[in-house]
Short mmCIF file of N, CA and C in Angstrom, two decimals:
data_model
loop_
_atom_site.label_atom_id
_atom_site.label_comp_id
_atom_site.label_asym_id
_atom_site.label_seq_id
_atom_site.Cartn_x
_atom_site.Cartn_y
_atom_site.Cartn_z
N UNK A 30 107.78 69.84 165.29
CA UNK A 30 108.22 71.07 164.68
C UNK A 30 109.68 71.33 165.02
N UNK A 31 110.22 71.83 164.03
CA UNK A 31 111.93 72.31 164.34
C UNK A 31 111.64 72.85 165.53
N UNK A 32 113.06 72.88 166.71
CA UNK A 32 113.36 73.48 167.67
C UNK A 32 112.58 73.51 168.67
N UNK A 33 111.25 72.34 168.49
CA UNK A 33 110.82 72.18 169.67
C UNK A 33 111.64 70.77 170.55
N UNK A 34 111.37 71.68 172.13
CA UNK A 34 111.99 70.57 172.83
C UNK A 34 110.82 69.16 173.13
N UNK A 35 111.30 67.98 172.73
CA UNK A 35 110.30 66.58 173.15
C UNK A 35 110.89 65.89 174.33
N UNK A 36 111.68 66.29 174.47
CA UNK A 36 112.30 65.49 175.73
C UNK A 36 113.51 66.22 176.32
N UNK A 37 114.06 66.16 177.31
CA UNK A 37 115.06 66.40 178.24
C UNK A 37 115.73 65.22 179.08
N UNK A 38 117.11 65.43 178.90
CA UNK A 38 117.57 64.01 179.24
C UNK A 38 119.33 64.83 180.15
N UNK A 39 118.71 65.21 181.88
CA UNK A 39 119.45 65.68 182.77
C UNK A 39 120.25 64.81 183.24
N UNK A 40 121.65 64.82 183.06
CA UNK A 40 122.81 63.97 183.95
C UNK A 40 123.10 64.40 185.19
N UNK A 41 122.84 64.11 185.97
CA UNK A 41 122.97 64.37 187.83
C UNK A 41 123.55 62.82 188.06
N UNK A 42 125.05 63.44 188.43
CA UNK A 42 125.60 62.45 189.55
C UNK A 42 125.74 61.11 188.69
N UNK A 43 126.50 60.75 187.82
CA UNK A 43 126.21 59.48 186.87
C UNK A 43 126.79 58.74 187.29
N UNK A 44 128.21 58.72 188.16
CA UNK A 44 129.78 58.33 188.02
C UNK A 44 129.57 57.26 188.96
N UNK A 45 129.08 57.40 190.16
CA UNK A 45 129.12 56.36 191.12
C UNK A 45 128.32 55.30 191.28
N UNK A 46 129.54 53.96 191.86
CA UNK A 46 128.74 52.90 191.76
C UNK A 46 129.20 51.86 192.85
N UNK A 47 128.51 51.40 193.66
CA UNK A 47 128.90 50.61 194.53
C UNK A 47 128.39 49.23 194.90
N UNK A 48 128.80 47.92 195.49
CA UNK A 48 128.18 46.67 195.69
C UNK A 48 128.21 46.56 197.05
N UNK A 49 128.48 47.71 197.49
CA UNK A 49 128.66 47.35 199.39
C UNK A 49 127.01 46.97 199.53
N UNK A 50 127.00 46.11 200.57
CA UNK A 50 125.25 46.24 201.28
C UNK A 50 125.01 46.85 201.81
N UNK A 51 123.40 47.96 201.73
CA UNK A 51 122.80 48.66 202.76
C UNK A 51 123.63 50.11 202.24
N UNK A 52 124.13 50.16 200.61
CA UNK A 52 124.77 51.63 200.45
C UNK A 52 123.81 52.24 200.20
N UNK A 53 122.52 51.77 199.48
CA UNK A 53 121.53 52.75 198.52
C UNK A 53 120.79 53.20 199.86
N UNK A 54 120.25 54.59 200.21
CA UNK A 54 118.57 54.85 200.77
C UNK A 54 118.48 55.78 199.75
N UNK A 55 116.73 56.07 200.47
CA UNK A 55 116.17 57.24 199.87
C UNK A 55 115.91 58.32 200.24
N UNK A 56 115.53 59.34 199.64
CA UNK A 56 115.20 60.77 199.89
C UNK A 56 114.13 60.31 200.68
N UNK A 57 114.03 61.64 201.91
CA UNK A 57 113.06 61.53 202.89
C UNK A 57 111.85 61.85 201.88
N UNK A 58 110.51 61.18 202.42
CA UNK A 58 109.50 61.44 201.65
C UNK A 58 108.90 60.35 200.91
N UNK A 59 109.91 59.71 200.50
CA UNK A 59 110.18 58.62 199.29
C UNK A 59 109.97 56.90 200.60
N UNK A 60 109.42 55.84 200.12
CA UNK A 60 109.18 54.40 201.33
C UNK A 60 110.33 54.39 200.27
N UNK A 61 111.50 53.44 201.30
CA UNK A 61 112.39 52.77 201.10
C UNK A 61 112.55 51.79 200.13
N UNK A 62 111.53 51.11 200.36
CA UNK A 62 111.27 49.73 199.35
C UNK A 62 111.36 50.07 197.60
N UNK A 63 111.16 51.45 197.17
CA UNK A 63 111.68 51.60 195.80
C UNK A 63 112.59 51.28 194.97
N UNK A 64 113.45 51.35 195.42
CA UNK A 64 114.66 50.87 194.86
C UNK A 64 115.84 49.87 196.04
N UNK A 65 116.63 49.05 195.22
CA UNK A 65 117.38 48.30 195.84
C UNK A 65 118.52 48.80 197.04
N UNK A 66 118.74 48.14 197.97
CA UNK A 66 119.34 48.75 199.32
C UNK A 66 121.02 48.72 198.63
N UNK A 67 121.14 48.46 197.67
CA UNK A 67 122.86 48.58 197.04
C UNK A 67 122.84 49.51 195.79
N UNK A 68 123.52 50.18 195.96
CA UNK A 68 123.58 50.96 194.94
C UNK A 68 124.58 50.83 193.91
N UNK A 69 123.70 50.19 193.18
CA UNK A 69 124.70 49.34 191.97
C UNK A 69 124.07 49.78 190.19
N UNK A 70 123.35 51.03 190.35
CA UNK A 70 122.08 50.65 189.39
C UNK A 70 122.22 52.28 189.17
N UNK A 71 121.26 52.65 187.84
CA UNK A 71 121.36 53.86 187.22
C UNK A 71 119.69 54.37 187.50
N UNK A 72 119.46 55.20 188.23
CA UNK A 72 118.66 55.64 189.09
C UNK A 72 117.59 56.20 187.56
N UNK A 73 116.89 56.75 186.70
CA UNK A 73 115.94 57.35 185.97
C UNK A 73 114.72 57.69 186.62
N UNK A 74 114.61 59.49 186.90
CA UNK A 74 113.47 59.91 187.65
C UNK A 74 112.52 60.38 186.69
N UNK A 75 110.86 60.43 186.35
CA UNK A 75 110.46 61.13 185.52
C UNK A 75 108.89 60.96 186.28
N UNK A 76 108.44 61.70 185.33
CA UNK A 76 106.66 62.33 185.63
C UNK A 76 105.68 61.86 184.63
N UNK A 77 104.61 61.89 184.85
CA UNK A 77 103.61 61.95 184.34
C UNK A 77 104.16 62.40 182.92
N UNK A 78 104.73 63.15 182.52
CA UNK A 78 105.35 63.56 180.81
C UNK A 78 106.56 62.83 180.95
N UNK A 79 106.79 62.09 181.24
CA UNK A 79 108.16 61.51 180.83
C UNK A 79 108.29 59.61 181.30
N UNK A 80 107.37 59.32 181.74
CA UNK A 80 107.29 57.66 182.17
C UNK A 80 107.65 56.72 180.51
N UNK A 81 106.91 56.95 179.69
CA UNK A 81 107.11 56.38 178.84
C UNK A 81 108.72 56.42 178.35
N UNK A 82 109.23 57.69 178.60
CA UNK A 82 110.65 57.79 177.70
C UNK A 82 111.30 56.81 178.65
N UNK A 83 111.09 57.03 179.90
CA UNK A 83 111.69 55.87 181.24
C UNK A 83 112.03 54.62 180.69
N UNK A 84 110.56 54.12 180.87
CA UNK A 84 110.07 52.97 179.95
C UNK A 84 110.63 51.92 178.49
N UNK A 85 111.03 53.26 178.05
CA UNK A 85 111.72 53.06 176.62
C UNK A 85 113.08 52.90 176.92
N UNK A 86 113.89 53.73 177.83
CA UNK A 86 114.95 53.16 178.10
C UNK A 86 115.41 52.26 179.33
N UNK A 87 114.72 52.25 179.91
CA UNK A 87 114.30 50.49 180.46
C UNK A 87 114.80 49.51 179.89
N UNK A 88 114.09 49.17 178.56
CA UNK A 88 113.74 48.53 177.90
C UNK A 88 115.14 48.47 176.61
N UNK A 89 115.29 49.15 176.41
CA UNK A 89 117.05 49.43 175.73
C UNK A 89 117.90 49.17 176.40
N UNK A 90 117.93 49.52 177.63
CA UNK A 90 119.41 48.91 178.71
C UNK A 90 118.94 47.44 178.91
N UNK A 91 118.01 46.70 178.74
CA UNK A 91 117.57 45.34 179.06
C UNK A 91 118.51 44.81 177.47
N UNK A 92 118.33 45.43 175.99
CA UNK A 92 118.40 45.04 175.48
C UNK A 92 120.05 45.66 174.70
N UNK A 93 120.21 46.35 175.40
CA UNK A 93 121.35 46.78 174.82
C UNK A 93 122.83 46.90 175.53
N UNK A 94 122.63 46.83 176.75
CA UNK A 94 123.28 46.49 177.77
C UNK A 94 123.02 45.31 178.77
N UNK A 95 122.38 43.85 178.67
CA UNK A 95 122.63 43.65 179.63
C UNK A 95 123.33 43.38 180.98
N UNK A 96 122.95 43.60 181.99
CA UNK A 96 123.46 43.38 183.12
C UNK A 96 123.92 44.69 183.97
N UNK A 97 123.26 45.55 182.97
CA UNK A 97 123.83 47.23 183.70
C UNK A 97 122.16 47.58 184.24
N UNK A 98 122.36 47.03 185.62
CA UNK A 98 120.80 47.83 186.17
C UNK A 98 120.40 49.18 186.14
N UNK A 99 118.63 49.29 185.43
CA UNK A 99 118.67 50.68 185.32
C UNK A 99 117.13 50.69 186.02
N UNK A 100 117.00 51.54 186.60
CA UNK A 100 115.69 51.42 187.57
C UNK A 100 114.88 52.54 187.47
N UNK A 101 113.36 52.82 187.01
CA UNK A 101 112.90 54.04 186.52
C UNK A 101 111.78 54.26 187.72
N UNK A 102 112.25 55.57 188.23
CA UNK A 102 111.01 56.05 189.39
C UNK A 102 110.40 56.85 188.50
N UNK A 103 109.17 56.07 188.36
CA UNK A 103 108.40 57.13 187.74
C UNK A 103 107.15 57.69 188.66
N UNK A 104 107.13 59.00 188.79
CA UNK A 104 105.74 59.24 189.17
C UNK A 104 104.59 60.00 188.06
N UNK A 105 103.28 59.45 189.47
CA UNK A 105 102.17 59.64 188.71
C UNK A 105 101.26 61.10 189.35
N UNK A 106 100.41 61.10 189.00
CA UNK A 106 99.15 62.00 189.21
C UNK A 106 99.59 63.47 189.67
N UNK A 107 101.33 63.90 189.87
CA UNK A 107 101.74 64.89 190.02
C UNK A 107 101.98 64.82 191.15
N UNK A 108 102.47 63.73 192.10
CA UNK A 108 102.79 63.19 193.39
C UNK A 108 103.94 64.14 193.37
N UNK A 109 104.67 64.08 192.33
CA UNK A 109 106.43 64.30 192.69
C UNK A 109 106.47 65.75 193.47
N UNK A 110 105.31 66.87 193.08
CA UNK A 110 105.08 67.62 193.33
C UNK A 110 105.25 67.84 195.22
N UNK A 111 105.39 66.92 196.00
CA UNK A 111 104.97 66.85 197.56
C UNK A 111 105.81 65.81 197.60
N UNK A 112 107.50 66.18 197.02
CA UNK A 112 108.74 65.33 197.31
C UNK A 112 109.97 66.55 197.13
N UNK A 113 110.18 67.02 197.93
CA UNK A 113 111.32 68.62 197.35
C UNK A 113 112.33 67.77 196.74
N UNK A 114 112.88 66.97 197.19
CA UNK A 114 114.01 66.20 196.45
C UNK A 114 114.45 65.81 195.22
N UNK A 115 112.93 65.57 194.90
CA UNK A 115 112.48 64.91 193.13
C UNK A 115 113.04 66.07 192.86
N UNK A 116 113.18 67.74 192.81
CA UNK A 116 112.98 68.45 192.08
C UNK A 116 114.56 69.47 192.31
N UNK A 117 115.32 68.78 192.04
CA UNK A 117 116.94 69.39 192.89
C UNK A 117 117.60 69.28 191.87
N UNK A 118 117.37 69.24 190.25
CA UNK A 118 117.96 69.37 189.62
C UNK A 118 117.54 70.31 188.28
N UNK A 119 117.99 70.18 187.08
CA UNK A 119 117.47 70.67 186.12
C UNK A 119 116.31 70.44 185.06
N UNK A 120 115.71 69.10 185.23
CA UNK A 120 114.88 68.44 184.88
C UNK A 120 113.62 69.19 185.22
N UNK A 121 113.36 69.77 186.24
CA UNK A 121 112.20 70.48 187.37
C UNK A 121 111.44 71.61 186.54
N UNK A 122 112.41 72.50 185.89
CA UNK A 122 111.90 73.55 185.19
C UNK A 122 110.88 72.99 184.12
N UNK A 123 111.51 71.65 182.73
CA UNK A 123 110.62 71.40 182.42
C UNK A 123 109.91 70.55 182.77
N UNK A 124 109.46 70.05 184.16
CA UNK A 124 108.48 69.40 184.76
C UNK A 124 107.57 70.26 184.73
N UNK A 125 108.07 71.54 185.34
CA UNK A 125 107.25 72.80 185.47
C UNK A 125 106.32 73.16 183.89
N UNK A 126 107.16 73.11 183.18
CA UNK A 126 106.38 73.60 181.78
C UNK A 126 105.58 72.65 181.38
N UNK A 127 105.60 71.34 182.22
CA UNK A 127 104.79 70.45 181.30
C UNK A 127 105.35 69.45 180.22
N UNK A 128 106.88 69.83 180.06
CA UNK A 128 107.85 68.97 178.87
C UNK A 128 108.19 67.25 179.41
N UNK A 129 108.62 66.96 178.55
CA UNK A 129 108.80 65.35 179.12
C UNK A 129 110.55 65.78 179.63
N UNK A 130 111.05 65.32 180.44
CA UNK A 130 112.23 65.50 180.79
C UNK A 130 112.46 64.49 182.08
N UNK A 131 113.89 63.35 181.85
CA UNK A 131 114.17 62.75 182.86
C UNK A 131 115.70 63.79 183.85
N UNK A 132 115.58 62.68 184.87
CA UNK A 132 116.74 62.74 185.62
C UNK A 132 117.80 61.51 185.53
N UNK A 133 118.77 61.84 184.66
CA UNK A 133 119.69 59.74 184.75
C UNK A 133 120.90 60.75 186.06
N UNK A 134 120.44 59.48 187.44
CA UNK A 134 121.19 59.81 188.58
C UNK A 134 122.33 58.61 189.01
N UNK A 135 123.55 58.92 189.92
CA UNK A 135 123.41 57.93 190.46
C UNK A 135 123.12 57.58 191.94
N UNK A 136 122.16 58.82 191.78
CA UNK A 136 121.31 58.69 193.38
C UNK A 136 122.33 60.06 194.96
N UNK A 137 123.53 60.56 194.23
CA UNK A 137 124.28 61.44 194.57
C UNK A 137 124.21 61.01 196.17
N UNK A 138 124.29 61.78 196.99
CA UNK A 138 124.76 61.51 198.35
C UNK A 138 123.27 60.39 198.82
N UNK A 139 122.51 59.67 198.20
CA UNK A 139 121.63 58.65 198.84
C UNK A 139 122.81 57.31 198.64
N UNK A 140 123.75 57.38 198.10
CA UNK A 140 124.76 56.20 197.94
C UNK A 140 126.14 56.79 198.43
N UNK A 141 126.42 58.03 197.77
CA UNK A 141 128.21 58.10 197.59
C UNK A 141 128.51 59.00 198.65
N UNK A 142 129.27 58.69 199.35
CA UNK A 142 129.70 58.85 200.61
C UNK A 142 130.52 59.93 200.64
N UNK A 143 130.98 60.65 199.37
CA UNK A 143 131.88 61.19 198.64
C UNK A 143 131.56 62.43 198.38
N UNK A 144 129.91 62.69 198.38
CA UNK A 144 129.00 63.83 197.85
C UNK A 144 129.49 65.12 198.24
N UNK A 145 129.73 66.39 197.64
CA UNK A 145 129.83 67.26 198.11
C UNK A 145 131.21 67.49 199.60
N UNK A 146 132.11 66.20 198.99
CA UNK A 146 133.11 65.87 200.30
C UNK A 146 134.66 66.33 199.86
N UNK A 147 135.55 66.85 200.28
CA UNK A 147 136.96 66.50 199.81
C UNK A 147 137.56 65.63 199.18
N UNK A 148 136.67 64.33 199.79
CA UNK A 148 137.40 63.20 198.92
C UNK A 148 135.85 62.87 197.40
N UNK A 149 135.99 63.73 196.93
CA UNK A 149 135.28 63.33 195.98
C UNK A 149 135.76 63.66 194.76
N UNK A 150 136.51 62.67 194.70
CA UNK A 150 137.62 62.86 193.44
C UNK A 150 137.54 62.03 192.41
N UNK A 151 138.07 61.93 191.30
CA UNK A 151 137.75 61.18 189.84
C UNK A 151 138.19 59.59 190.39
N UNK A 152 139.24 59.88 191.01
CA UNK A 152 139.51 58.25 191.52
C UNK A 152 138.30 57.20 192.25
N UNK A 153 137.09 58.46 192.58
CA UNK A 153 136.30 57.51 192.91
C UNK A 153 134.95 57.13 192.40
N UNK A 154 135.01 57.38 191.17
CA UNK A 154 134.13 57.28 190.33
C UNK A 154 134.44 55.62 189.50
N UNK A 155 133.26 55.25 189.02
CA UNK A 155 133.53 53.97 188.21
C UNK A 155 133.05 54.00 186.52
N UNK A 156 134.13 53.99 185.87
CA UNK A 156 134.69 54.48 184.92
C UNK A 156 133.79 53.34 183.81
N UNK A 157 133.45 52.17 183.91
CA UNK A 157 132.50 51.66 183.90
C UNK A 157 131.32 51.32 183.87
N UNK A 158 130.92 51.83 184.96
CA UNK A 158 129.37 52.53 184.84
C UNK A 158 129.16 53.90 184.39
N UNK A 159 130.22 54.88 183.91
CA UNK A 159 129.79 56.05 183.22
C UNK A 159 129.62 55.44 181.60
N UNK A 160 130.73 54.41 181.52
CA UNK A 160 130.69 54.33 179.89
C UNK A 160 129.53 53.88 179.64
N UNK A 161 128.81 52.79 180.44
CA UNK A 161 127.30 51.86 180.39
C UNK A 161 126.44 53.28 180.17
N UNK A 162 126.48 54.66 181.28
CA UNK A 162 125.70 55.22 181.20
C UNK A 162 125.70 56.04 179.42
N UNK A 163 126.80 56.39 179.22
CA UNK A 163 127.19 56.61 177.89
C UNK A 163 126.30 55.96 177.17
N UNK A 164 126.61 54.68 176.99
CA UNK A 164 126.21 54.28 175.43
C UNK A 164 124.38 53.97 175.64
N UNK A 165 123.76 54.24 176.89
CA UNK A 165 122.72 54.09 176.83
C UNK A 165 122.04 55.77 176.40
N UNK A 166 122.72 56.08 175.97
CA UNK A 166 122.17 57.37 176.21
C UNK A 166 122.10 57.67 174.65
N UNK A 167 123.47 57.19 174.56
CA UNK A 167 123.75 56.79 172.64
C UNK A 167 122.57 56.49 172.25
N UNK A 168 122.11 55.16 172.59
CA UNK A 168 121.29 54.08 172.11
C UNK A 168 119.90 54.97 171.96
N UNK A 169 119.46 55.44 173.18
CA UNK A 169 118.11 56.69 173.20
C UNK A 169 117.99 57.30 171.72
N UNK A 170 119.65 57.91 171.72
CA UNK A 170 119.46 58.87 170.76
C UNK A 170 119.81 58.11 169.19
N UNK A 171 120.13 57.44 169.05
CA UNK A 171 119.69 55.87 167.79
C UNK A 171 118.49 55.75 167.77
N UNK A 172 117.93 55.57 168.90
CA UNK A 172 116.59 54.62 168.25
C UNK A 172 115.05 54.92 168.98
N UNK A 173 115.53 56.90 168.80
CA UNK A 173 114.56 57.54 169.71
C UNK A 173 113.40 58.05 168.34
N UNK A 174 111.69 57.74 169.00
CA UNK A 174 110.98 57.56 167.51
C UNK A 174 111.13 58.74 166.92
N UNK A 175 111.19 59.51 165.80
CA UNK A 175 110.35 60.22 165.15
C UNK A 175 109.57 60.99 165.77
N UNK A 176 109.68 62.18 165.93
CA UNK A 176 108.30 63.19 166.42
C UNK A 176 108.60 64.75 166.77
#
């Protein structure tokens, strides 16, 4: 129906990107082993209403970007619920309603050293991985189904 929302697609933290080793952890709460210990990769958080859209763009950055890692935490059974972290952005409200809605991160102070710092300036962003994040986002909205 017109003007209903089907999805939500929250930008938190896109810009940063790094190949140092041992840059990526995780939110307390979260086993380590989820995602890769370098933070080189475009973080996608979603729920129980939103795994599939994950999924779908997964599957578009495989095919439309390769070589731009994109890594989808998805949770299930309403876990995310008993993680405060999952829920630190704008995505949360419609988690709350029940809407499908992701988080595209780049993991904000679990990588960038920069977070919330003085030196967190445009110079240290990678100009590169925003455009990757760009055109995947394009691509969503190209070749997002019908509904």
């Amino acid at each position: 129906r017109a003007g209903e929302v089907t999805e939500a697609h929250v930008f938190e933290m896109v810009g940063f990107r790094t190949t140092a080793p041992k840059s990526q952890t995780m939110p307390p709460g979260l086993p380590g082993g989820l995602a890769p210990d370098v933070g080189d990769f475009l973080g996608l958080l979603a729920n129980r209403h939103s795994n599939a859209v994950a999924e779908d763009l997964v599957r578009l950055a495989a095919s439309y970007l390769p070589g731009f890692p994109v890594l989808a935490l998805k949770m299930y059974l309403g876990v995310e619920k008993l993680v405060g972290h999952l829920h630190r952005s704008d995505h949360a409200p419609f988690w709350r309603a029940g809407l499908s809605a992701l988080m595209w991160t780049d993991t904000s102070e679990f990588r960038n050293p920069h977070y919330h710092q003085p030196t967190d300036t445009p110079d240290t962003l990678d100009y590169d991985f925003l455009a990757n994040v760009t055109r995947l986002a394009l691509a969503r909205v190209l070749t997002r189904p019908a509904g």
